């Protein structure tokens, strides 16, 4: 259960963000409702997320895997739920999205994807546990600009996941919107 109410004062900013959220995601995001209790925090978060969305040196699929591996390491069910939906909307293979929490035991990832998720987990540890070999492999494969973006993306997801977890935000049902319903048995003619 959320640790702050999800019915903040209805400011002009909140009404606008609710409108946008419904249009973009089909519902109002719980983090928006939680942050709206402090409009300056919400406004700063929105501006920051708009800036992050323009980063373009790291492959979007690798970025999504890094974000989800970070959220899984922290245990943010809201972030995993939303990340599942966003990744599927952007065309990521369902098995890759599904297996992120158990990526070490899955055979659906490339060596580069495995390194990205290992980096996300190592960076999320307290204290960070990134080793030189892993960083060098990523730098060699991605280039320095993309490695810097990967590092910043993992830090951003740490912020998101830790805020959402601390505020008690949990799954909002996004994952269920992408799962295919079990097919009904066909009538025999």
PDB file of N, CA and C in Angstrom, residues 6 10 13-30 32-33 46 82 85 172 174:
ATOM      1  N   UNK A   6      -2.747   8.700  -2.790  1.00  0.00           N
ATOM      2  CA  UNK A   6      -2.671   8.895  -4.240  1.00  0.00           C
ATOM      3  C   UNK A   6      -3.783   9.825  -4.713  1.00  0.00           C
ATOM      4  N   UNK A  10      -5.612  18.897  -6.249  1.00  0.00           N
ATOM      5  CA  UNK A  10      -5.796  18.961  -7.708  1.00  0.00           C
ATOM      6  C   UNK A  10      -5.322  20.308  -8.249  1.00  0.00           C
ATOM      7  N   UNK A  13      -1.145  21.900 -12.534  1.00  0.00           N
ATOM      8  CA  UNK A  13      -0.089  21.015 -13.009  1.00  0.00           C
ATOM      9  C   UNK A  13      -0.540  19.558 -12.960  1.00  0.00           C
ATOM     10  N   UNK A  14      -1.123  19.148 -11.863  1.00  0.00           N
ATOM     11  CA  UNK A  14      -1.573  17.757 -11.748  1.00  0.00           C
ATOM     12  C   UNK A  14      -2.637  17.444 -12.796  1.00  0.00           C
ATOM     13  N   UNK A  15      -3.584  18.344 -12.999  1.00  0.00           N
ATOM     14  CA  UNK A  15      -4.627  18.088 -14.006  1.00  0.00           C
ATOM     15  C   UNK A  15      -4.027  17.917 -15.394  1.00  0.00           C
ATOM     16  N   UNK A  16      -3.027  18.745 -15.728  1.00  0.00           N
ATOM     17  CA  UNK A  16      -2.370  18.623 -17.025  1.00  0.00           C
ATOM     18  C   UNK A  16      -1.620  17.293 -17.129  1.00  0.00           C
ATOM     19  N   UNK A  17      -0.864  16.936 -16.097  1.00  0.00           N
ATOM     20  CA  UNK A  17      -0.088  15.695 -16.130  1.00  0.00           C
ATOM     21  C   UNK A  17      -1.027  14.481 -16.143  1.00  0.00           C
ATOM     22  N   UNK A  18      -2.139  14.556 -15.456  1.00  0.00           N
ATOM     23  CA  UNK A  18      -3.128  13.464 -15.513  1.00  0.00           C
ATOM     24  C   UNK A  18      -3.656  13.301 -16.942  1.00  0.00           C
ATOM     25  N   UNK A  19      -3.980  14.409 -17.575  1.00  0.00           N
ATOM     26  CA  UNK A  19      -4.470  14.356 -18.962  1.00  0.00           C
ATOM     27  C   UNK A  19      -3.432  13.691 -19.860  1.00  0.00           C
ATOM     28  N   UNK A  20      -2.188  14.148 -19.757  1.00  0.00           N
ATOM     29  CA  UNK A  20      -1.124  13.595 -20.586  1.00  0.00           C
ATOM     30  C   UNK A  20      -0.916  12.105 -20.283  1.00  0.00           C
ATOM     31  N   UNK A  21      -0.879  11.760 -19.033  1.00  0.00           N
ATOM     32  CA  UNK A  21      -0.645  10.377 -18.617  1.00  0.00           C
ATOM     33  C   UNK A  21      -1.739   9.450 -19.151  1.00  0.00           C
ATOM     34  N   UNK A  22      -2.978   9.864 -19.050  1.00  0.00           N
ATOM     35  CA  UNK A  22      -4.083   9.043 -19.581  1.00  0.00           C
ATOM     36  C   UNK A  22      -3.946   8.865 -21.087  1.00  0.00           C
ATOM     37  N   UNK A  23      -3.551   9.928 -21.759  1.00  0.00           N
ATOM     38  CA  UNK A  23      -3.393   9.878 -23.215  1.00  0.00           C
ATOM     39  C   UNK A  23      -2.224   8.986 -23.626  1.00  0.00           C
ATOM     40  N   UNK A  24      -1.114   9.075 -22.899  1.00  0.00           N
ATOM     41  CA  UNK A  24       0.083   8.323 -23.261  1.00  0.00           C
ATOM     42  C   UNK A  24       0.071   6.878 -22.760  1.00  0.00           C
ATOM     43  N   UNK A  25      -0.489   6.647 -21.578  1.00  0.00           N
ATOM     44  CA  UNK A  25      -0.376   5.332 -20.941  1.00  0.00           C
ATOM     45  C   UNK A  25      -1.712   4.667 -20.636  1.00  0.00           C
ATOM     46  N   UNK A  26      -2.794   5.378 -20.882  1.00  0.00           N
ATOM     47  CA  UNK A  26      -4.109   4.799 -20.624  1.00  0.00           C
ATOM     48  C   UNK A  26      -4.594   4.957 -19.198  1.00  0.00           C
ATOM     49  N   UNK A  27      -3.753   5.471 -18.330  1.00  0.00           N
ATOM     50  CA  UNK A  27      -4.136   5.709 -16.938  1.00  0.00           C
ATOM     51  C   UNK A  27      -3.152   6.687 -16.323  1.00  0.00           C
ATOM     52  N   UNK A  28      -3.501   7.225 -15.183  1.00  0.00           N
ATOM     53  CA  UNK A  28      -2.610   8.142 -14.474  1.00  0.00           C
ATOM     54  C   UNK A  28      -1.590   7.302 -13.712  1.00  0.00           C
ATOM     55  N   UNK A  29      -0.330   7.614 -13.894  1.00  0.00           N
ATOM     56  CA  UNK A  29       0.740   6.881 -13.229  1.00  0.00           C
ATOM     57  C   UNK A  29       0.763   7.206 -11.738  1.00  0.00           C
ATOM     58  N   UNK A  30       0.843   6.166 -10.911  1.00  0.00           N
ATOM     59  CA  UNK A  30       0.881   6.375  -9.465  1.00  0.00           C
ATOM     60  C   UNK A  30       2.048   7.253  -9.012  1.00  0.00           C
ATOM     61  N   UNK A  32       3.180   9.824 -10.426  1.00  0.00           N
ATOM     62  CA  UNK A  32       2.717  11.204 -10.652  1.00  0.00           C
ATOM     63  C   UNK A  32       1.852  11.637  -9.481  1.00  0.00           C
ATOM     64  N   UNK A  33       0.906  10.796  -9.115  1.00  0.00           N
ATOM     65  CA  UNK A  33       0.020  11.139  -7.991  1.00  0.00           C
ATOM     66  C   UNK A  33       0.805  11.316  -6.699  1.00  0.00           C
ATOM     67  N   UNK A  46       9.382  15.871 -13.991  1.00  0.00           N
ATOM     68  CA  UNK A  46       8.896  15.880 -15.374  1.00  0.00           C
ATOM     69  C   UNK A  46       9.939  16.464 -16.320  1.00  0.00           C
ATOM     70  N   UNK A  82       5.794  -1.349 -15.023  1.00  0.00           N
ATOM     71  CA  UNK A  82       5.797  -0.330 -16.070  1.00  0.00           C
ATOM     72  C   UNK A  82       6.865  -0.629 -17.118  1.00  0.00           C
ATOM     73  N   UNK A  85       5.684  -3.195 -19.604  1.00  0.00           N
ATOM     74  CA  UNK A  85       4.760  -2.623 -20.587  1.00  0.00           C
ATOM     75  C   UNK A  85       5.506  -1.781 -21.617  1.00  0.00           C
ATOM     76  N   UNK A 172       0.869  -1.533 -11.052  1.00  0.00           N
ATOM     77  CA  UNK A 172      -0.345  -0.801 -11.414  1.00  0.00           C
ATOM     78  C   UNK A 172      -1.102  -1.507 -12.535  1.00  0.00           C
ATOM     79  N   UNK A 174       0.157  -2.697 -15.550  1.00  0.00           N
ATOM     80  CA  UNK A 174       0.624  -2.495 -16.921  1.00  0.00           C
ATOM     81  C   UNK A 174       1.018  -3.817 -17.575  1.00  0.00           C
TER      82      UNK A 174
END
